[in-house]
mmCIF file of C-alpha atoms in Angstrom:
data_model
loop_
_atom_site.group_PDB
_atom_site.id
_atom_site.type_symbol
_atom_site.label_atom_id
_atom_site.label_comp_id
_atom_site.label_asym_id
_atom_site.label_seq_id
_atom_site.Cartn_x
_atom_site.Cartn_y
_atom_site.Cartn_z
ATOM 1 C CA UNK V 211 0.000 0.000 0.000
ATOM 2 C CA UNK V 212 2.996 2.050 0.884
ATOM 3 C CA UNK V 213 4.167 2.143 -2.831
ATOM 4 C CA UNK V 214 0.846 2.808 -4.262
ATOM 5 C CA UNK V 215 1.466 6.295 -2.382
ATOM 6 C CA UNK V 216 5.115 6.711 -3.343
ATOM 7 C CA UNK V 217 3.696 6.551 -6.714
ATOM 8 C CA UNK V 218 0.921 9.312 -6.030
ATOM 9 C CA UNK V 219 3.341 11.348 -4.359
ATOM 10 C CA UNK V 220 6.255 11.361 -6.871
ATOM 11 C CA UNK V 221 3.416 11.801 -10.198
ATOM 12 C CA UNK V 222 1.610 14.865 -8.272
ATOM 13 C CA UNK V 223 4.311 16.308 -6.842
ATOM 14 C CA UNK V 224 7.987 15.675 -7.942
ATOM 15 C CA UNK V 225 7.542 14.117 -11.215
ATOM 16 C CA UNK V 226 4.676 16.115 -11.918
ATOM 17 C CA UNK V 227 4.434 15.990 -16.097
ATOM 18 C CA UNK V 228 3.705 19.918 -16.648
ATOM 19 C CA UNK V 229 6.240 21.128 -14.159
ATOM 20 C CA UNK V 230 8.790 18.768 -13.907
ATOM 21 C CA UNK V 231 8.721 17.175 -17.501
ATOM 22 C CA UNK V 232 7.446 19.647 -19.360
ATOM 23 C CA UNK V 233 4.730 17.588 -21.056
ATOM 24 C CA UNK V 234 0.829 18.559 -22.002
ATOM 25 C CA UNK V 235 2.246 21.994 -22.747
ATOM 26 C CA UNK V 236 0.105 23.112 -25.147
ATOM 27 C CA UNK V 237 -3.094 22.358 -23.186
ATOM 28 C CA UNK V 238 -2.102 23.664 -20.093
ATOM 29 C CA UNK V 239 -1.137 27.419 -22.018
ATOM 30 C CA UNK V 240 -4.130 27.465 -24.145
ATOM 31 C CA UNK V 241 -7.096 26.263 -21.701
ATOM 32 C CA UNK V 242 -5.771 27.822 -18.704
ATOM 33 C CA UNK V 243 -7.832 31.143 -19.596
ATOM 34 C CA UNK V 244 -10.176 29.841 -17.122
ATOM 35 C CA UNK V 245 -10.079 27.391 -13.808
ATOM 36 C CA UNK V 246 -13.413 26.543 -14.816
ATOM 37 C CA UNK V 247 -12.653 25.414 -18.427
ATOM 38 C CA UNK V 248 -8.971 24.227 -16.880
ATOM 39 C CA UNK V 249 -10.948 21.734 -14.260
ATOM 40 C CA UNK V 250 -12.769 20.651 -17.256
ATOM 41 C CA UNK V 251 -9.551 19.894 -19.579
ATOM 42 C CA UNK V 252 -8.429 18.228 -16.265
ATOM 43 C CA UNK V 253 -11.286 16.131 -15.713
ATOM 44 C CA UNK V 254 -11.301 14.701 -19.102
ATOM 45 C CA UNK V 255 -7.548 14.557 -19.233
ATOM 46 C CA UNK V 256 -7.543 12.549 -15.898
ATOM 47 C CA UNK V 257 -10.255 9.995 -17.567
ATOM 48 C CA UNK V 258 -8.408 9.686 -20.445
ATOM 49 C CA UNK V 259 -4.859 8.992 -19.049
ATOM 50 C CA UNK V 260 -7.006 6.485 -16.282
ATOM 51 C CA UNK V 261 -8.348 4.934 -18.586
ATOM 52 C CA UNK V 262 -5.709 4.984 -20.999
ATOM 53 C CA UNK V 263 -2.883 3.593 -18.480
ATOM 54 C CA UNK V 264 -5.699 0.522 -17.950
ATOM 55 C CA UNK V 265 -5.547 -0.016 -21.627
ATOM 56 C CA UNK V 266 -2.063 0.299 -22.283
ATOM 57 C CA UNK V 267 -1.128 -2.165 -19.990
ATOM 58 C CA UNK V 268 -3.564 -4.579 -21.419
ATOM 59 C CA UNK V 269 -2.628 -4.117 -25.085
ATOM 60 C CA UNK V 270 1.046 -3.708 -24.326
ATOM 61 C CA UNK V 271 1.308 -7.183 -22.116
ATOM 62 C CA UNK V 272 -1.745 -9.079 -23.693
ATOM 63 C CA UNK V 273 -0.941 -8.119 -27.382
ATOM 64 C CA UNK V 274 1.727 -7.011 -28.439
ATOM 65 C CA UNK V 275 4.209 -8.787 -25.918
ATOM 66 C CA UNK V 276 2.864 -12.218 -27.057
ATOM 67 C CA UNK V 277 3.362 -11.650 -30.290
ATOM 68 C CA UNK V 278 6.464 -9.798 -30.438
ATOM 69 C CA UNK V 279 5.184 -6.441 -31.309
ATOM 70 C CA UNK V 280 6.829 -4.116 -28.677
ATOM 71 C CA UNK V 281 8.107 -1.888 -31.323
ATOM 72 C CA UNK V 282 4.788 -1.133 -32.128
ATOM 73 C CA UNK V 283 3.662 -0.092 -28.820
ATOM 74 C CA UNK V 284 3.900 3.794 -29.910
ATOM 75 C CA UNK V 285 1.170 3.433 -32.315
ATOM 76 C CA UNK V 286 -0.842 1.440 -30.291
ATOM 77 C CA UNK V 287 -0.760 3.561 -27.518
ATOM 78 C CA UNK V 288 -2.040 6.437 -29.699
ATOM 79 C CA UNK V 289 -5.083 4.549 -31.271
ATOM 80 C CA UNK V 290 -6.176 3.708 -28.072
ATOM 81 C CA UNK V 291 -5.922 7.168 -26.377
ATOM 82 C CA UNK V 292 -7.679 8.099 -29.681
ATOM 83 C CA UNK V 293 -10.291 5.978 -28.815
ATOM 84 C CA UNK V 294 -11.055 6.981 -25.570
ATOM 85 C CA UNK V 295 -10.895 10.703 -26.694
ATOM 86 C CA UNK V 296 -13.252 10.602 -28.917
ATOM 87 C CA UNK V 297 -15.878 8.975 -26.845
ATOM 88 C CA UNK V 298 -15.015 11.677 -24.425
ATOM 89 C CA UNK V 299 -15.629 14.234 -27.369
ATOM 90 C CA UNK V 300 -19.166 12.655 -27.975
ATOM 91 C CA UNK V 301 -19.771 12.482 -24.237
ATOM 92 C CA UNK V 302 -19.364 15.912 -23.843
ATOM 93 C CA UNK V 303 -21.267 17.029 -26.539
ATOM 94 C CA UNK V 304 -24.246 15.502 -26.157
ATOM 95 C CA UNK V 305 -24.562 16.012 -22.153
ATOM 96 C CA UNK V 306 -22.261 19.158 -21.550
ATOM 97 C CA UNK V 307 -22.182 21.243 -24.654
ATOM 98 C CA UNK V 308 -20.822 24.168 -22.695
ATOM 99 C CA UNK V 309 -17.435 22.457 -21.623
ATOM 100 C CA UNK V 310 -16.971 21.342 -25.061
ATOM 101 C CA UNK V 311 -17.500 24.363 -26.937
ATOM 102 C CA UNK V 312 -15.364 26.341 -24.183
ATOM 103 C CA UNK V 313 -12.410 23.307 -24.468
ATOM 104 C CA UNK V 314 -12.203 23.831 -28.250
ATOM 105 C CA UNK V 315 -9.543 22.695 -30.456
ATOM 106 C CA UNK V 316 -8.222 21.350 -27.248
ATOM 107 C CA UNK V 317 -10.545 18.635 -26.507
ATOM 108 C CA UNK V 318 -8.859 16.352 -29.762
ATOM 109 C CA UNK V 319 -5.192 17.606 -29.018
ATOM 110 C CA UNK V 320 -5.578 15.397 -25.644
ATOM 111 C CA UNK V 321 -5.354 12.531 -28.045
ATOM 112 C CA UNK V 322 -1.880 14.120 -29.107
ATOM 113 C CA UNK V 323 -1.261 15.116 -25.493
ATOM 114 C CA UNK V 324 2.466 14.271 -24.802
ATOM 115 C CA UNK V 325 1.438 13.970 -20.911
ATOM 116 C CA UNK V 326 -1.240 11.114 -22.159
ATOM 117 C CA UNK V 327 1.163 9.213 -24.335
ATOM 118 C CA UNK V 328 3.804 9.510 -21.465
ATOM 119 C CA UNK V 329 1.948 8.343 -18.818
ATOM 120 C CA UNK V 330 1.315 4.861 -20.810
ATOM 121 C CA UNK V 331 4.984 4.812 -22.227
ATOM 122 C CA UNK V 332 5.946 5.522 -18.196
ATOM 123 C CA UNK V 333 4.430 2.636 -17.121
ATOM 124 C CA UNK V 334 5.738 0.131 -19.632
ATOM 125 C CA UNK V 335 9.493 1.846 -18.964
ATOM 126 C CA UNK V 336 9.349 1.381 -15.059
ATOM 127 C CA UNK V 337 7.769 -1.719 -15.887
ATOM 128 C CA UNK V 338 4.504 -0.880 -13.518
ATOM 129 C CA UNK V 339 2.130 -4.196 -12.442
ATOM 130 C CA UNK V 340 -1.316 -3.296 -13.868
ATOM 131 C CA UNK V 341 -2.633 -1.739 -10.840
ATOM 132 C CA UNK V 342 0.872 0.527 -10.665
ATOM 133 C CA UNK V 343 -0.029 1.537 -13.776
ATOM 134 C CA UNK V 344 -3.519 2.778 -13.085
ATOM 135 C CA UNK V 345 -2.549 4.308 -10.263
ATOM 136 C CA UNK V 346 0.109 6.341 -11.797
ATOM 137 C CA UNK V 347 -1.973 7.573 -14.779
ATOM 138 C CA UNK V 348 -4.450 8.598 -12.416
ATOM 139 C CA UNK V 349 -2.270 10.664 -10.372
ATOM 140 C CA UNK V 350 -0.510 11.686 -13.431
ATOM 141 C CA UNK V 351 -3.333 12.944 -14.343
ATOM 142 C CA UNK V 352 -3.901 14.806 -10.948
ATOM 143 C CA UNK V 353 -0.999 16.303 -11.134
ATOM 144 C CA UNK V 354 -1.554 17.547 -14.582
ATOM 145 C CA UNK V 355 -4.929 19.168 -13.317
ATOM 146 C CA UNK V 356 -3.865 20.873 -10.045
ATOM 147 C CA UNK V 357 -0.799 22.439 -12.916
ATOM 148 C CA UNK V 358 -3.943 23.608 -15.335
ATOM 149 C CA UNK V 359 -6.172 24.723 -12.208
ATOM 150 C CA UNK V 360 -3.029 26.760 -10.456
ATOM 151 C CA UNK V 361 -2.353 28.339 -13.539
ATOM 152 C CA UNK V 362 -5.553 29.341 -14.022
ATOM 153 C CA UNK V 363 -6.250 31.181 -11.178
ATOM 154 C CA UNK V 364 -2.171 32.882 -11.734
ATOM 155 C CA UNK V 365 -3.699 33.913 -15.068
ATOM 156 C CA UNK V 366 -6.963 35.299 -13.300
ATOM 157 C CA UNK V 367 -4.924 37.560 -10.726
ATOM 158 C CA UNK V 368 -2.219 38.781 -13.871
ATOM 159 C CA UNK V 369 -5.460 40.158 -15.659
ATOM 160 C CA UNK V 370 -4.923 43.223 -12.966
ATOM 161 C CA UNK V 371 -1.735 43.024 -13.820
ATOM 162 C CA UNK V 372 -0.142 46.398 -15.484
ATOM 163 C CA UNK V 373 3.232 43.976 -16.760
ATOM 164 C CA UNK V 374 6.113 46.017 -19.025
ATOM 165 C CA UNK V 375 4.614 46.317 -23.145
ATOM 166 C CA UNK V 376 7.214 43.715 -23.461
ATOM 167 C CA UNK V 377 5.921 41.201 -21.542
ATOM 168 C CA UNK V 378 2.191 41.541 -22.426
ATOM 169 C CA UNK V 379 0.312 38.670 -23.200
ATOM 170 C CA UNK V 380 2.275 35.333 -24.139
ATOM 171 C CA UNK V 381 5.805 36.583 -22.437
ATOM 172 C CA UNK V 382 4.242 37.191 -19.331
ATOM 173 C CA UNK V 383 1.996 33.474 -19.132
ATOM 174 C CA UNK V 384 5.853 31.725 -20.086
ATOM 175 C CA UNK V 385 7.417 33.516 -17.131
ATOM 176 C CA UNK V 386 4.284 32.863 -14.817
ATOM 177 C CA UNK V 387 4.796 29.113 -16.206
ATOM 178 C CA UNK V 388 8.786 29.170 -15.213
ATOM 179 C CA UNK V 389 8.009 30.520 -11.900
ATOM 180 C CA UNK V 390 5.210 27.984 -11.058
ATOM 181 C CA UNK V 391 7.703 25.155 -12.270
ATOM 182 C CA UNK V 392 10.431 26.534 -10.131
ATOM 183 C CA UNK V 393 8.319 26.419 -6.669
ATOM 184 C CA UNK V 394 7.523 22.895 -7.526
ATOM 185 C CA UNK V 395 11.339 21.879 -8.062
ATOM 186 C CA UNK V 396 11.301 22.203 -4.460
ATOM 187 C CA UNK V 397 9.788 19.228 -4.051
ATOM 188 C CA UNK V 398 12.285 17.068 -6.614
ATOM 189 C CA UNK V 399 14.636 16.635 -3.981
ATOM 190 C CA UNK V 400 12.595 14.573 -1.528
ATOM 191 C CA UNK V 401 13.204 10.537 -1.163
ATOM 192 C CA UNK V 402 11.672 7.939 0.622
ATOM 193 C CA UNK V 403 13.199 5.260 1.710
#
């Protein structure tokens, strides 16, 4: 049980993909406008890397290992998160046409998301059991959202913000990004043993 929150810890907080790794970038600039459209992006990203960690693991060790398909594991990885986005994107259109319209062009890049495809390639690299795997997807996945949702509410308090002409607009949300990532380095230093 201990190692089930190891893994929690380290994906939230010291390996977290958006500060740490630098992964799901472009989501986490473009849909942070918001915290309520960023809780949204992180509520579907979280279902999709869940879910997507689940499926992995099954393809990857099921299918392809049998067989002798590893190599392929890339592009099996990515039809399966495309899968599972886009029954999220009909999900959300036909009960929450709100969130979908405000997510966008976002909504399909989450089957692009680098933070999705790493969490699955993650898990076959540390060679996770099955319910390692889910576990780290989903706090993967947390981690990614409390990023988004911070970020948000950063990019709520700069709109009062009277920055330099220089730094208006995207300058100032890449600093604001550097500075969040920074505060959480503090946390890369911590073991357990």
């Amino acid at each position: 049980m201990s190692n089930v929150f190891l893994i929690m810890f380290a994906a939230i907080l010291t390996e977290n993909f958006i500060f740490s790794k630098f992964y799901g970038i472009c989501p986490f600039l473009g849909v942070s406008d918001k915290p309520s459209t960023a809780l949204g992006m992180g509520m579907a990203v979280t279902f999709v890397m869940t879910m997507s960690s689940a499926a992995t693991y099954a393809v990857y060790h099921y299918l392809l290992v049998p067989f002798g398909l590893e190599y392929l594991k890339t592009i099996a990885f990515i039809l399966v998160i495309a899968s599972l986005v886009q029954f999220i994107e009909m999900f959300l259109a036909k009960f929450i046409p709100s969130l979908y319209a405000a997510l966008g062009i976002y909504l399909p890049l989450i089957t692009t998301n680098c933070a999705v495809l790493g969490a699955a390639l993650v898990n076959i690299q540390n060679q996770h059991s099955f319910m390692d795997s889910v576990v780290f997807g989903f706090a993967s996945a947390l981690g990614f959202t409390m990023a988004i949702v911070i970020f948000a509410g950063v990019r709520a308090k700069m709109e009062f913000s009277d920055p330099p002409k220089a730094f208006k607009g995207f300058p100032i949300l890449l600093i604001a990004a550097g500075l969040a990532a920074m505060a959480f380095s503090g946390f890369s230093g911590m073991k357990f043993n």
